[in-house]
Structures are given as structure tokens and as C-alpha cells.
XYZ file of C-alpha atoms in Angstrom:
111
model
C -12.204 18.128 0.411
C -10.851 16.235 -2.608
C -7.890 13.970 -2.017
C -5.035 13.833 -4.506
C -3.100 10.577 -4.496
C 0.399 11.148 -5.786
C 2.070 7.998 -7.069
C 5.740 7.480 -6.103
C 8.342 9.537 -7.971
C 12.030 8.749 -7.316
C 13.045 12.354 -6.604
C 9.983 14.436 -5.756
C 7.955 11.962 -3.734
C 9.682 8.560 -3.310
C 6.978 7.054 -1.063
C 4.004 8.549 -2.883
C 1.630 10.744 -0.936
C -1.997 11.661 -0.328
C -2.821 15.346 0.026
C -6.018 17.365 0.256
C -6.512 20.410 -1.936
C -9.430 22.791 -1.631
C -11.955 22.675 -4.483
C -11.280 25.407 -7.043
C -7.533 25.521 -6.343
C -5.062 24.497 -9.025
C -3.324 21.166 -8.674
C 0.078 22.864 -9.089
C -0.679 25.305 -6.242
C -1.784 22.477 -4.001
C 1.273 20.355 -4.722
C 3.631 23.235 -4.006
C 1.805 24.139 -0.793
C 2.154 20.497 0.327
C 5.915 20.639 -0.264
C 6.045 18.731 -3.569
C 8.638 20.644 -5.619
C 6.942 20.339 -9.016
C 8.507 22.557 -11.656
C 6.498 25.560 -12.814
C 8.782 27.718 -14.963
C 6.044 30.079 -16.166
C 4.700 30.710 -12.644
C 1.455 28.832 -13.383
C 0.110 30.816 -16.345
C 0.018 27.878 -18.807
C 2.887 29.257 -20.888
C 5.168 26.212 -20.611
C 4.859 22.471 -19.997
C 7.069 22.030 -16.939
C 4.175 21.238 -14.555
C 3.038 18.326 -16.734
C 1.383 15.415 -14.881
C -0.471 12.231 -15.785
C -3.995 11.950 -14.361
C -4.245 8.201 -13.738
C -7.669 8.147 -12.014
C -10.472 10.646 -11.733
C -9.684 12.576 -14.898
C -13.270 12.381 -16.092
C -14.303 14.499 -13.083
C -12.100 17.394 -14.252
C -12.890 20.094 -16.794
C -11.291 19.290 -20.140
C -8.122 20.926 -21.390
C -8.628 24.140 -23.352
C -6.786 25.042 -26.573
C -3.988 26.898 -24.747
C -3.284 23.929 -22.471
C -3.323 21.526 -25.416
C -0.885 23.750 -27.325
C 1.542 23.756 -24.378
C 1.158 20.009 -23.814
C 2.624 19.453 -27.280
C 5.961 20.471 -25.719
C 5.735 18.119 -22.734
C 8.163 15.233 -22.281
C 6.459 11.820 -22.442
C 3.072 13.067 -23.605
C 0.214 10.578 -23.096
C -3.559 10.644 -23.450
C -3.828 11.313 -19.680
C -1.369 14.231 -19.750
C -2.425 17.562 -18.259
C -0.750 20.717 -17.004
C -1.156 20.855 -13.239
C -1.524 24.652 -13.335
C -4.649 24.219 -15.475
C -6.321 21.550 -13.349
C -8.813 23.071 -10.938
C -9.851 20.563 -8.310
C -13.521 19.756 -7.981
C -15.123 17.541 -5.363
C -13.756 14.212 -6.625
C -10.520 12.458 -5.712
C -7.851 12.042 -8.371
C -4.651 10.022 -8.736
C -1.692 11.581 -10.500
C 1.768 10.537 -11.569
C 4.665 12.918 -12.129
C 6.766 12.284 -15.244
C 10.385 11.279 -14.666
C 11.600 14.222 -16.766
C 10.494 17.699 -17.717
C 11.491 20.081 -20.482
C 12.522 23.180 -18.571
C 14.503 25.188 -21.113
C 15.388 27.762 -18.447
C 17.443 25.097 -16.618
C 18.907 23.221 -19.594
C 22.179 25.103 -19.927
């Protein structure tokens, strides 16, 4: 089973963490199931950018982002070349390392 290494995040995962996620499952699903409270305002249908992550290692083993994901990523805070939406990442057989951004643009909570 692929291992996801989560780099430390001050609020969501201060010590960092390694979790296993079944191949074919979305990264967002796997993180939530493991107790990592990643935001997902659109309920994982790629209609927002709140589940934005940086894939620091292993990104070349993942399917590339489609047009819909790229359109939503334009709204992500701190966009980088390694940015992806965790709801769109389907795990394969390879391990990956991800980093969660320090901020997210969740317009539903910004009142």
C-alpha cells in the first residue's frame, strides 16, 4: 500500500505523519480518514481549491492534473509548480510526500 508522508504543519499535523492510503483512493479521502482535518469546502468534487497541497516527492508517479483541476488551482493560496488538489489525486502504488499550505482560501468561512 502506498505511504503518504505528510510534512509538519503547525495546526493540522505539527509532528508530520506517515499514513497508508489504498491505491485508487483520493488523497483528500485518505487524509480525512486518518484524522487530518484538511479543508474540503466542495465535498471533494474539484469545485474549489480548499484541499490544495504541495506534492514534494513522488509527483511524477501521479496522473497529471486535468483542465478542471488546473482551473480551480488558479484560486489556490500560495500556488506553486507542485500544487495539486488533494481531491483529484488518486493514489497509485508509489509513495508520495506532501506539504499542506499554511493558508487556504475558503470563502465559506471568510466572514
